[in-house]
Amino acid sequence: MALQCLAIIGKTNEPLYLLEILPPSESSSSEENEKPENDNVEDMFGFQEATAKDSLSLRSEFMMHASLDRLDEIIGDQPRWKSRTSADTKWIGLLSPVEESFIYGYVTSTNIKILAMVAGSAEQGREVHLKTLFAKVHNLFVEYTLNPFSQLQQKIDSVRFDRRVREAVTVYNQTNGISWV
Protein backbone atom coordinates (compact mmCIF):
# COMPACT_ATOMS: atom_id res chain seq x y z
CA MET A 1 0.00 0.00 0.00
CA ALA A 2 2.12 2.88 -1.26
CA LEU A 3 0.87 6.39 -0.69
CA GLN A 4 0.45 8.26 -3.97
CA CYS A 5 -1.21 11.48 -2.91
CA LEU A 6 -1.93 13.43 0.29
CA ALA A 7 -4.22 16.42 0.63
CA ILE A 8 -5.15 18.66 3.55
CA ILE A 9 -8.48 20.35 2.90
CA GLY A 10 -9.80 23.35 4.86
CA LYS A 11 -13.17 23.90 6.51
CA THR A 12 -14.77 25.25 3.35
CA ASN A 13 -13.17 22.57 1.14
CA GLU A 14 -10.28 24.73 -0.04
CA PRO A 15 -6.98 22.91 -0.57
CA LEU A 16 -4.44 23.88 2.10
CA TYR A 17 -1.70 21.41 1.20
CA LEU A 18 -1.30 19.02 -1.72
CA LEU A 19 1.41 16.43 -2.13
CA GLU A 20 1.68 13.96 -4.96
CA ILE A 21 4.29 11.21 -4.78
CA LEU A 22 5.41 10.31 -8.28
CA PRO A 23 6.91 6.95 -9.21
CA PRO A 24 10.73 7.00 -9.39
CA SER A 25 10.70 7.08 -13.21
CA GLU A 26 8.58 10.26 -13.26
CA SER A 27 10.13 11.98 -10.25
CA SER A 28 13.68 12.17 -11.59
CA SER A 29 12.87 15.43 -13.35
CA SER A 30 10.38 16.51 -10.70
CA GLU A 31 10.64 19.38 -8.25
CA GLU A 32 10.57 16.73 -5.52
CA ASN A 33 14.26 15.92 -5.94
CA GLU A 34 15.42 19.52 -6.25
CA LYS A 35 17.12 21.07 -3.24
CA PRO A 36 16.89 24.76 -2.41
CA GLU A 37 20.03 26.78 -3.05
CA ASN A 38 20.41 27.67 0.61
CA ASP A 39 19.82 24.15 1.93
CA ASN A 40 22.38 24.72 4.70
CA VAL A 41 20.28 27.48 6.26
CA GLU A 42 17.64 26.19 8.66
CA ASP A 43 14.38 28.08 8.20
CA MET A 44 13.22 28.41 11.79
CA PHE A 45 9.77 29.79 10.99
CA GLY A 46 9.13 28.06 7.67
CA PHE A 47 8.90 31.21 5.55
CA GLN A 48 10.89 29.95 2.59
CA GLU A 49 8.82 28.80 -0.32
CA ALA A 50 7.90 25.15 -0.06
CA THR A 51 8.39 22.63 -2.84
CA ALA A 52 4.81 21.34 -2.75
CA LYS A 53 2.96 21.84 -6.00
CA ASP A 54 -0.11 24.06 -6.19
CA SER A 55 -2.12 21.34 -7.92
CA LEU A 56 -2.22 17.63 -8.48
CA SER A 57 -2.33 15.68 -11.70
CA LEU A 58 -5.74 15.72 -13.31
CA ARG A 59 -6.35 12.07 -12.39
CA SER A 60 -5.42 12.59 -8.73
CA GLU A 61 -7.40 15.80 -8.52
CA PHE A 62 -10.52 14.11 -9.90
CA MET A 63 -10.18 11.22 -7.46
CA MET A 64 -9.67 13.55 -4.49
CA HIS A 65 -12.71 15.66 -5.42
CA ALA A 66 -14.88 12.56 -5.76
CA SER A 67 -13.71 11.37 -2.36
CA LEU A 68 -14.25 14.79 -0.83
CA ASP A 69 -17.88 14.66 -1.99
CA ARG A 70 -18.21 11.21 -0.42
CA LEU A 71 -16.64 12.50 2.80
CA ASP A 72 -19.14 15.36 2.95
CA GLU A 73 -21.96 12.85 2.53
CA ILE A 74 -20.63 10.75 5.39
CA ILE A 75 -20.03 13.48 7.95
CA GLY A 76 -22.96 15.69 6.88
CA ASP A 77 -25.14 16.76 9.80
CA GLN A 78 -24.92 13.54 11.76
CA PRO A 79 -24.75 14.09 15.53
CA ARG A 80 -21.86 11.60 15.76
CA TRP A 81 -19.59 14.11 14.01
CA LYS A 82 -20.74 17.12 16.03
CA SER A 83 -19.06 15.99 19.26
CA ARG A 84 -15.90 14.17 18.17
CA THR A 85 -13.44 13.68 20.98
CA SER A 86 -11.50 10.45 20.51
CA ALA A 87 -8.97 9.58 17.82
CA ASP A 88 -11.19 6.82 16.44
CA THR A 89 -13.99 9.24 15.64
CA LYS A 90 -11.58 11.26 13.49
CA TRP A 91 -10.76 8.24 11.33
CA ILE A 92 -13.28 7.93 8.52
CA GLY A 93 -11.65 5.02 6.73
CA LEU A 94 -12.07 3.97 3.13
CA LEU A 95 -13.94 6.63 1.19
CA SER A 96 -13.79 5.29 -2.33
CA PRO A 97 -11.96 2.68 -4.33
CA VAL A 98 -11.11 4.14 -7.74
CA GLU A 99 -9.26 2.08 -10.34
CA GLU A 100 -6.20 0.55 -8.61
CA SER A 101 -6.22 3.14 -5.81
CA PHE A 102 -8.06 3.57 -2.56
CA ILE A 103 -8.77 6.89 -0.88
CA TYR A 104 -8.95 7.15 2.89
CA GLY A 105 -10.15 10.05 5.00
CA TYR A 106 -9.57 11.65 8.38
CA VAL A 107 -11.40 14.66 9.84
CA THR A 108 -10.06 16.78 12.69
CA SER A 109 -12.22 18.26 15.42
CA THR A 110 -11.93 21.64 13.64
CA ASN A 111 -13.31 20.10 10.41
CA ILE A 112 -9.98 20.03 8.57
CA LYS A 113 -9.96 17.03 6.25
CA ILE A 114 -6.93 14.91 5.42
CA LEU A 115 -7.21 12.60 2.42
CA ALA A 116 -4.70 9.98 1.28
CA MET A 117 -4.70 8.02 -1.95
CA VAL A 118 -2.88 4.70 -1.73
CA ALA A 119 -2.13 2.13 -4.40
CA GLY A 120 -2.54 -1.54 -3.75
CA SER A 121 -5.08 -3.58 -1.88
CA ALA A 122 -7.37 -2.35 0.87
CA GLU A 123 -6.28 -4.74 3.58
CA GLN A 124 -7.90 -4.28 6.97
CA GLY A 125 -4.67 -4.76 8.96
CA ARG A 126 -2.82 -2.02 7.12
CA GLU A 127 -5.40 0.64 7.98
CA VAL A 128 -3.73 0.85 11.40
CA HIS A 129 -0.60 2.19 9.71
CA LEU A 130 -2.64 4.73 7.78
CA LYS A 131 -4.26 5.88 11.01
CA THR A 132 -0.79 6.45 12.42
CA LEU A 133 0.26 8.40 9.33
CA PHE A 134 -2.88 10.54 9.54
CA ALA A 135 -2.25 11.24 13.22
CA LYS A 136 1.34 12.24 12.42
CA VAL A 137 0.22 14.62 9.64
CA HIS A 138 -2.46 16.01 11.94
CA ASN A 139 0.14 16.69 14.64
CA LEU A 140 2.36 18.41 12.07
CA PHE A 141 -0.60 20.54 10.99
CA VAL A 142 -1.35 21.51 14.59
CA GLU A 143 2.31 22.38 15.11
CA TYR A 144 2.20 24.54 11.97
CA THR A 145 -0.93 26.39 13.10
CA LEU A 146 0.55 27.04 16.54
CA ASN A 147 3.27 29.12 14.90
CA PRO A 148 2.16 32.74 15.50
CA PHE A 149 3.49 33.71 12.06
CA SER A 150 1.53 31.13 10.08
CA GLN A 151 -1.51 32.30 8.20
CA LEU A 152 -4.55 30.22 9.01
CA GLN A 153 -7.00 28.99 6.37
CA GLN A 154 -4.51 29.71 3.60
CA LYS A 155 -2.30 27.49 1.50
CA ILE A 156 0.52 26.02 3.60
CA ASP A 157 3.84 27.15 2.15
CA SER A 158 6.21 26.21 4.96
CA VAL A 159 9.40 24.41 3.97
CA ARG A 160 9.62 22.85 7.42
CA PHE A 161 6.06 21.50 7.27
CA ASP A 162 6.59 20.21 3.74
CA ARG A 163 9.87 18.49 4.64
CA ARG A 164 8.41 16.79 7.72
CA VAL A 165 5.30 15.58 5.87
CA ARG A 166 7.50 14.22 3.08
CA GLU A 167 9.65 12.44 5.68
CA ALA A 168 6.58 10.82 7.25
CA VAL A 169 5.28 9.75 3.81
CA THR A 170 8.70 8.43 2.81
CA VAL A 171 8.94 6.32 5.97
CA TYR A 172 5.42 5.01 5.34
CA ASN A 173 6.21 4.15 1.71
CA GLN A 174 9.58 2.59 2.51
CA THR A 175 8.05 0.30 5.09
CA ASN A 176 5.14 -0.20 2.68
CA GLY A 177 2.76 0.30 5.56
CA ILE A 178 3.93 -2.89 7.25
CA SER A 179 6.03 -1.83 10.21
CA TRP A 180 5.21 1.83 10.70
CA VAL A 181 6.43 3.11 14.07
XYZ file of C-alpha atoms in Angstrom:
181
model
C 0.000 0.000 0.000
C 2.125 2.881 -1.260
C 0.868 6.394 -0.690
C 0.453 8.261 -3.970
C -1.208 11.484 -2.906
C -1.927 13.428 0.287
C -4.224 16.424 0.633
C -5.148 18.662 3.553
C -8.478 20.354 2.904
C -9.798 23.351 4.855
C -13.172 23.903 6.513
C -14.770 25.245 3.346
C -13.169 22.571 1.139
C -10.279 24.731 -0.042
C -6.977 22.907 -0.569
C -4.436 23.881 2.097
C -1.697 21.413 1.195
C -1.302 19.024 -1.725
C 1.411 16.429 -2.132
C 1.684 13.957 -4.959
C 4.290 11.214 -4.781
C 5.413 10.312 -8.285
C 6.908 6.950 -9.211
C 10.731 6.995 -9.395
C 10.704 7.076 -13.210
C 8.584 10.257 -13.256
C 10.132 11.981 -10.248
C 13.685 12.171 -11.592
C 12.867 15.431 -13.352
C 10.381 16.513 -10.704
C 10.644 19.377 -8.251
C 10.572 16.731 -5.517
C 14.256 15.923 -5.940
C 15.420 19.517 -6.251
C 17.118 21.071 -3.244
C 16.890 24.762 -2.405
C 20.025 26.783 -3.053
C 20.406 27.672 0.613
C 19.817 24.152 1.935
C 22.380 24.717 4.697
C 20.282 27.475 6.260
C 17.641 26.186 8.660
C 14.384 28.080 8.203
C 13.222 28.414 11.791
C 9.775 29.787 10.992
C 9.130 28.062 7.666
C 8.899 31.206 5.552
C 10.887 29.949 2.592
C 8.815 28.802 -0.324
C 7.896 25.148 -0.056
C 8.391 22.629 -2.839
C 4.814 21.341 -2.753
C 2.958 21.837 -5.996
C -0.111 24.055 -6.194
C -2.122 21.342 -7.921
C -2.222 17.632 -8.478
C -2.329 15.682 -11.701
C -5.741 15.724 -13.309
C -6.351 12.072 -12.392
C -5.421 12.593 -8.734
C -7.400 15.801 -8.520
C -10.518 14.110 -9.900
C -10.182 11.220 -7.464
C -9.671 13.552 -4.494
C -12.712 15.661 -5.423
C -14.884 12.564 -5.760
C -13.708 11.370 -2.359
C -14.254 14.790 -0.826
C -17.881 14.660 -1.995
C -18.211 11.213 -0.417
C -16.642 12.501 2.803
C -19.136 15.361 2.952
C -21.964 12.851 2.534
C -20.626 10.747 5.393
C -20.035 13.479 7.953
C -22.958 15.692 6.882
C -25.138 16.761 9.798
C -24.922 13.544 11.755
C -24.749 14.092 15.531
C -21.859 11.597 15.762
C -19.586 14.110 14.012
C -20.738 17.124 16.031
C -19.064 15.991 19.256
C -15.905 14.166 18.169
C -13.441 13.677 20.975
C -11.499 10.451 20.511
C -8.968 9.580 17.816
C -11.188 6.819 16.435
C -13.991 9.240 15.636
C -11.576 11.264 13.489
C -10.761 8.240 11.329
C -13.281 7.932 8.518
C -11.646 5.024 6.728
C -12.072 3.968 3.130
C -13.943 6.632 1.190
C -13.791 5.293 -2.326
C -11.956 2.684 -4.333
C -11.105 4.141 -7.735
C -9.261 2.077 -10.345
C -6.196 0.551 -8.607
C -6.219 3.138 -5.812
C -8.059 3.565 -2.558
C -8.765 6.888 -0.881
C -8.946 7.149 2.893
C -10.154 10.049 5.005
C -9.570 11.649 8.375
C -11.400 14.656 9.838
C -10.065 16.777 12.687
C -12.219 18.264 15.424
C -11.932 21.636 13.637
C -13.314 20.105 10.414
C -9.982 20.034 8.569
C -9.961 17.030 6.253
C -6.933 14.910 5.419
C -7.206 12.601 2.417
C -4.705 9.985 1.278
C -4.701 8.019 -1.947
C -2.883 4.695 -1.727
C -2.133 2.134 -4.396
C -2.538 -1.541 -3.748
C -5.077 -3.578 -1.877
C -7.372 -2.351 0.871
C -6.280 -4.739 3.584
C -7.898 -4.278 6.969
C -4.672 -4.756 8.956
C -2.816 -2.018 7.121
C -5.398 0.635 7.984
C -3.735 0.851 11.398
C -0.602 2.193 9.714
C -2.635 4.726 7.776
C -4.261 5.883 11.009
C -0.791 6.449 12.423
C 0.260 8.396 9.334
C -2.875 10.544 9.538
C -2.252 11.240 13.220
C 1.340 12.244 12.422
C 0.223 14.618 9.635
C -2.461 16.007 11.936
C 0.136 16.690 14.638
C 2.360 18.415 12.071
C -0.604 20.542 10.987
C -1.348 21.510 14.587
C 2.309 22.381 15.115
C 2.204 24.538 11.974
C -0.930 26.387 13.103
C 0.554 27.042 16.542
C 3.272 29.117 14.897
C 2.163 32.737 15.497
C 3.491 33.709 12.064
C 1.534 31.128 10.077
C -1.512 32.304 8.196
C -4.546 30.217 9.010
C -6.998 28.989 6.372
C -4.513 29.715 3.597
C -2.301 27.492 1.504
C 0.521 26.015 3.598
C 3.837 27.149 2.151
C 6.208 26.212 4.955
C 9.398 24.411 3.975
C 9.623 22.849 7.416
C 6.062 21.505 7.272
C 6.591 20.205 3.739
C 9.867 18.494 4.642
C 8.409 16.792 7.722
C 5.300 15.576 5.870
C 7.502 14.217 3.080
C 9.654 12.436 5.682
C 6.581 10.816 7.246
C 5.277 9.746 3.815
C 8.705 8.426 2.808
C 8.936 6.325 5.966
C 5.419 5.013 5.343
C 6.214 4.149 1.715
C 9.582 2.587 2.508
C 8.052 0.300 5.087
C 5.136 -0.201 2.682
C 2.759 0.300 5.564
C 3.932 -2.895 7.246
C 6.035 -1.831 10.212
C 5.207 1.833 10.703
C 6.430 3.111 14.074
